[in-house]
Short mmCIF file of N, CA and C in Angstrom, two decimals:
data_model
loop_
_atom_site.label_atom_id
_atom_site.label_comp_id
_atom_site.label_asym_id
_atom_site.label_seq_id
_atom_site.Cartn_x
_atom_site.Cartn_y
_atom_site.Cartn_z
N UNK A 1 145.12 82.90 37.13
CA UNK A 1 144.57 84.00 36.38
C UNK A 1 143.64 84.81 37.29
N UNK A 2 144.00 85.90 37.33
CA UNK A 2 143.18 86.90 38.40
C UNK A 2 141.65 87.58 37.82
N UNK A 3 140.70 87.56 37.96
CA UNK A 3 139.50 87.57 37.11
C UNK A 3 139.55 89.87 37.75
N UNK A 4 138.69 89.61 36.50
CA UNK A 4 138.87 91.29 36.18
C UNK A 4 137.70 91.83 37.13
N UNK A 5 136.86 91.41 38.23
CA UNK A 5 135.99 92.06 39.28
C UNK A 5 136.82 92.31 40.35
N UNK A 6 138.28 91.64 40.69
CA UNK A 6 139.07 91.38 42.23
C UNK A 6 140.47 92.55 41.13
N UNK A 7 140.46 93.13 40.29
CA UNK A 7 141.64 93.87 40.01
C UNK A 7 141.32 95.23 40.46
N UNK A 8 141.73 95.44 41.60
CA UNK A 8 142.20 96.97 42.01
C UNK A 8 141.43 96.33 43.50
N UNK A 9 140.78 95.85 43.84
CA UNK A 9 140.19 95.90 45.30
C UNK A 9 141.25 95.49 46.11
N UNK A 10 140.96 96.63 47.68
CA UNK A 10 142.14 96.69 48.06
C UNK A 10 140.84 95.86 49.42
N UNK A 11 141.40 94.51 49.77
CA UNK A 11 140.96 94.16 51.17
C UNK A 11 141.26 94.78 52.13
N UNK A 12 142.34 95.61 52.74
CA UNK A 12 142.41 96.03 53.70
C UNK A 12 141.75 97.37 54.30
N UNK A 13 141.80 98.02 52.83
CA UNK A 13 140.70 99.51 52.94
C UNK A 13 139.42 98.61 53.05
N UNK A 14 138.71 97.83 52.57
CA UNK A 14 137.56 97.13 52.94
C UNK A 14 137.61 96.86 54.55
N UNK A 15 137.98 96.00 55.13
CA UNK A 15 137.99 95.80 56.71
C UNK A 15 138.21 97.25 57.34
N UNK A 16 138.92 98.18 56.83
CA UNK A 16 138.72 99.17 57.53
C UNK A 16 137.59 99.92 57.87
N UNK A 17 136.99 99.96 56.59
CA UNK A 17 135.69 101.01 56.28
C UNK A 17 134.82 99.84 56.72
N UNK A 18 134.83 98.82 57.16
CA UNK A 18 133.63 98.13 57.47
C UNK A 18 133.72 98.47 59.35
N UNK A 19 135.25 98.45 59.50
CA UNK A 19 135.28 98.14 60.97
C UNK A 19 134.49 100.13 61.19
N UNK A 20 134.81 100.91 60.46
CA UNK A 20 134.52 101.99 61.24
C UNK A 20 132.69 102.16 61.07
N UNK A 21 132.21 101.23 60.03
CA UNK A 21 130.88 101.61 60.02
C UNK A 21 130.15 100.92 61.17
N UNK A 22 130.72 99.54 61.57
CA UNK A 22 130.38 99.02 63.05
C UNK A 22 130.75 99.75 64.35
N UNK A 23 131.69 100.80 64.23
CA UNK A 23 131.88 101.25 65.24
C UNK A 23 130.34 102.19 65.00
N UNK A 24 130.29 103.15 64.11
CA UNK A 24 129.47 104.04 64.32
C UNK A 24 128.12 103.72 64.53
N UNK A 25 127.92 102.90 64.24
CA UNK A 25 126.06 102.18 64.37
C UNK A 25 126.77 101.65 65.66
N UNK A 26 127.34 101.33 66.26
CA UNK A 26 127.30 101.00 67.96
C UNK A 26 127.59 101.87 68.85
N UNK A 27 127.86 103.29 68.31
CA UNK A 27 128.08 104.12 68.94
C UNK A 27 126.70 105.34 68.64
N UNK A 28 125.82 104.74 67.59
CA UNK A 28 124.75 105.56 67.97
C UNK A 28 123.72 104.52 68.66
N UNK A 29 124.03 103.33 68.78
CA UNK A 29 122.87 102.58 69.66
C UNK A 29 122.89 102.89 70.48
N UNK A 30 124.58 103.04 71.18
CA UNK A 30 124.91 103.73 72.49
C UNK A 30 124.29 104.65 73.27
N UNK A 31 124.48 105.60 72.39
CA UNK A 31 123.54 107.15 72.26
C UNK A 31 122.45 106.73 72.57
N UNK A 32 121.60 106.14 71.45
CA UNK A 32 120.06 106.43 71.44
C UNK A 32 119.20 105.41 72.84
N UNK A 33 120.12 104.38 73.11
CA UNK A 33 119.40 103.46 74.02
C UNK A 33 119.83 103.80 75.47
N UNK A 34 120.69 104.71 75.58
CA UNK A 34 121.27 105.16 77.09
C UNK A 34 120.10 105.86 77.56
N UNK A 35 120.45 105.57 79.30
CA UNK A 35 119.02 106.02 80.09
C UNK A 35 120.11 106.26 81.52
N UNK A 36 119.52 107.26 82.44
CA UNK A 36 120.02 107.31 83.05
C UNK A 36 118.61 107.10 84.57
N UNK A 37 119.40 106.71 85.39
CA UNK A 37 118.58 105.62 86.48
C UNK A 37 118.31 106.52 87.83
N UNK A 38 117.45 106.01 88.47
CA UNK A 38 116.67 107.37 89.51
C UNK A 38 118.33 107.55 90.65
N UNK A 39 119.59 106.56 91.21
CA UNK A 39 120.70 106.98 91.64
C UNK A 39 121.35 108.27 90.67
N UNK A 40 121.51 107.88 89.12
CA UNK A 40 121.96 108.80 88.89
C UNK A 40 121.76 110.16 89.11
N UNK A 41 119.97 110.04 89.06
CA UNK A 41 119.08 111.51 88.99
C UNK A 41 119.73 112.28 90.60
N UNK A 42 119.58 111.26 91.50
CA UNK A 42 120.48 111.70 92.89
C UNK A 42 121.69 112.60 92.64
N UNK A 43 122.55 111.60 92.23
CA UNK A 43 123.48 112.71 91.94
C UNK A 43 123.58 113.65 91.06
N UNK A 44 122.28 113.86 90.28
CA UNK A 44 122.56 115.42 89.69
C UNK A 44 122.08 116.57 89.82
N UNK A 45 121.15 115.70 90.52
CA UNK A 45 120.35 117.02 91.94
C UNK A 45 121.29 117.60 92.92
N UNK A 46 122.06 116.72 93.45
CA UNK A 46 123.70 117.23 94.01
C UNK A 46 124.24 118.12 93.36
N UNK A 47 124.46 118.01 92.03
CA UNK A 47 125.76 118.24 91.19
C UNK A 47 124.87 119.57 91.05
N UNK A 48 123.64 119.61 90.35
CA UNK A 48 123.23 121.08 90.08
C UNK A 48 123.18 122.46 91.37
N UNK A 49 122.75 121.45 92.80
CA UNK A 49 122.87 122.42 94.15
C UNK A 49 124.45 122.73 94.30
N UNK A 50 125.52 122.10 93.82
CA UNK A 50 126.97 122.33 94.45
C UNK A 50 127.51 123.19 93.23
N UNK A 51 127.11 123.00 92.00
CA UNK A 51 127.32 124.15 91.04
C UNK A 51 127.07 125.39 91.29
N UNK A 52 125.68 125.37 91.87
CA UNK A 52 124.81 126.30 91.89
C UNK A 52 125.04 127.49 93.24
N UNK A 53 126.17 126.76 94.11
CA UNK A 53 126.56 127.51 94.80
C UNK A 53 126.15 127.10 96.37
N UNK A 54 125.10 125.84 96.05
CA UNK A 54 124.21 125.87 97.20
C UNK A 54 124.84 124.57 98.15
N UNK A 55 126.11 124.31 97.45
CA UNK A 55 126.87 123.01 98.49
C UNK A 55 126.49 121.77 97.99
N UNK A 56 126.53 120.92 98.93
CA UNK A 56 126.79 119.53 98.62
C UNK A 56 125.48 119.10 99.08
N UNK A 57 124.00 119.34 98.76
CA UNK A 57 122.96 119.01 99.52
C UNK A 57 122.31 118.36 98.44
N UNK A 58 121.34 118.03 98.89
CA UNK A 58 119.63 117.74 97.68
C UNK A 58 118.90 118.57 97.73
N UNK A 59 118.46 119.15 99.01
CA UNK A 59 117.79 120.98 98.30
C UNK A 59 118.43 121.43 99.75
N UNK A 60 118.08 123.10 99.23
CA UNK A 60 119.10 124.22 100.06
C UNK A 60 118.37 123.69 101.60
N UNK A 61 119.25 123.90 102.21
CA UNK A 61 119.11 124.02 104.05
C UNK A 61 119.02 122.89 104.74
N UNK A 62 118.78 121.62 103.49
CA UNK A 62 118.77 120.51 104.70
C UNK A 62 119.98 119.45 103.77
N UNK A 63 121.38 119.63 104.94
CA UNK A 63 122.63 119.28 105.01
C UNK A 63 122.69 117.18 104.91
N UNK A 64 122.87 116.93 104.46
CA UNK A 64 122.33 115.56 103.72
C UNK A 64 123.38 115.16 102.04
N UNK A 65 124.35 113.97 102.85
CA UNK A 65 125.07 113.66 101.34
C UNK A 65 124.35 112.24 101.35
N UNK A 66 123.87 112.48 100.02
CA UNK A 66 123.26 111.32 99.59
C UNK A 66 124.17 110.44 98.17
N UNK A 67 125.19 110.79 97.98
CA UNK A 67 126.26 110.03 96.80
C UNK A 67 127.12 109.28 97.55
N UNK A 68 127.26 108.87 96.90
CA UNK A 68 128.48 106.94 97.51
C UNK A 68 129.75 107.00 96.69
N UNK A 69 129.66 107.82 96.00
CA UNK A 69 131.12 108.42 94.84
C UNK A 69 131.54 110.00 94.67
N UNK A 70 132.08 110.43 95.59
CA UNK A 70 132.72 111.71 95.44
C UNK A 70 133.96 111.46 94.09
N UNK A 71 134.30 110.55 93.34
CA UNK A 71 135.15 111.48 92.50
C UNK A 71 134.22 111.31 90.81
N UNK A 72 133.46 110.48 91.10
CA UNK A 72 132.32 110.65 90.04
C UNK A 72 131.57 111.98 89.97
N UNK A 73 131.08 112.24 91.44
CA UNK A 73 130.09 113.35 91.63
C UNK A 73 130.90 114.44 91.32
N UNK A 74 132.19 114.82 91.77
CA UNK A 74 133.35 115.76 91.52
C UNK A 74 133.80 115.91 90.30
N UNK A 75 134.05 114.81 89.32
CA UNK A 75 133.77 115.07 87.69
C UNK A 75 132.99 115.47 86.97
N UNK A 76 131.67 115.07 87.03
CA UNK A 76 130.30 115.66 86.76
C UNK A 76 130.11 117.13 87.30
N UNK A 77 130.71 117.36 88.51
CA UNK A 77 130.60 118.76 89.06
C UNK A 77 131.17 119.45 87.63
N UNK A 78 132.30 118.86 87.53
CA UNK A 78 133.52 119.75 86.79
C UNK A 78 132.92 119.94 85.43
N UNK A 79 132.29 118.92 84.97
CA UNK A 79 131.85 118.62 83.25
C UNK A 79 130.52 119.82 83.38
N UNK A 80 129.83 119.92 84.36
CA UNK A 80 128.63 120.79 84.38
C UNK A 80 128.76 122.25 84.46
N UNK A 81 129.74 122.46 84.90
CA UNK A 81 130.57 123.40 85.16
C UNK A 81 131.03 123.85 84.10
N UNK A 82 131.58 123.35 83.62
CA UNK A 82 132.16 123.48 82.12
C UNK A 82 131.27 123.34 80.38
N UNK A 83 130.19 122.67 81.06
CA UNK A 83 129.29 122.81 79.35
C UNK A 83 128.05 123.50 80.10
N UNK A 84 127.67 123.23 81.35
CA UNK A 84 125.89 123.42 81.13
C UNK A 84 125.17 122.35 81.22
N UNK A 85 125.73 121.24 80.46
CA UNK A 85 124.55 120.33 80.20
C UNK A 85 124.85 118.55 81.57
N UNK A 86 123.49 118.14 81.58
CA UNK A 86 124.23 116.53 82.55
C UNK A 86 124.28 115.69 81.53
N UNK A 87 123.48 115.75 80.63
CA UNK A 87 123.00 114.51 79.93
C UNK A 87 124.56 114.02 79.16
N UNK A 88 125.30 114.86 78.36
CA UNK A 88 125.98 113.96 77.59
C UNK A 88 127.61 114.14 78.52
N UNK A 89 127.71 115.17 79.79
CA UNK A 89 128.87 114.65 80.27
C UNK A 89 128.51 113.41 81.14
N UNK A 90 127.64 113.12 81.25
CA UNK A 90 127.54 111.94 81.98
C UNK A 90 127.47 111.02 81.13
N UNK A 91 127.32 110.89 79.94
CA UNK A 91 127.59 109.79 79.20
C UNK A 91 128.91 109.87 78.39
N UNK A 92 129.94 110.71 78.74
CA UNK A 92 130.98 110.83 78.11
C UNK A 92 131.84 110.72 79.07
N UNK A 93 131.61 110.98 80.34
CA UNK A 93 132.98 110.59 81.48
C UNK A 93 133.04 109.22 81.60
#
């Protein structure tokens, strides 16, 4: 005999809507607890001089690669390039 609180509940829409509410609370911890570290800051002092027209330096005139990842630094070029902003293409590439 099936008791009348379990008639119509569908378990599988349940695990769904539970799995997407764990995604989203781990995807704003993500968000809110991300930090980015004094290497990174390196390379976006790069990324803003090579946008900016001024090459591949840390400031204009003195010729100096200080990144250990050209296709990281070369994505970020591209993402900065393309929004403006470092903060969230660097947490989205």
């Amino acid at each position: 005999m099936e008791a009348q609180f379990f008639r119509g509940f569908d378990l599988g829409r349940a695990v769904k809507a539970s799995g997407f509410v764990v995604a989203l609370v781990s995807l704003s911890v993500f968000v809110w607890t991300a930090w980015i570290s004094d290497d990174a800051l390196i390379t976006l002092q790069q990324v803003k001089m090579f946008v900016a027209g001024e090459g591949i330096v840390w400031n204009p005139d003195i010729r100096v690669q200080a990144f250990t990842h050209p296709t990281w630094f070369f994505l970020l070029s591209a993402a900065h390039a393309a929004s403006g902003a470092f903060y969230w293409p660097t947490l989205l590439i």
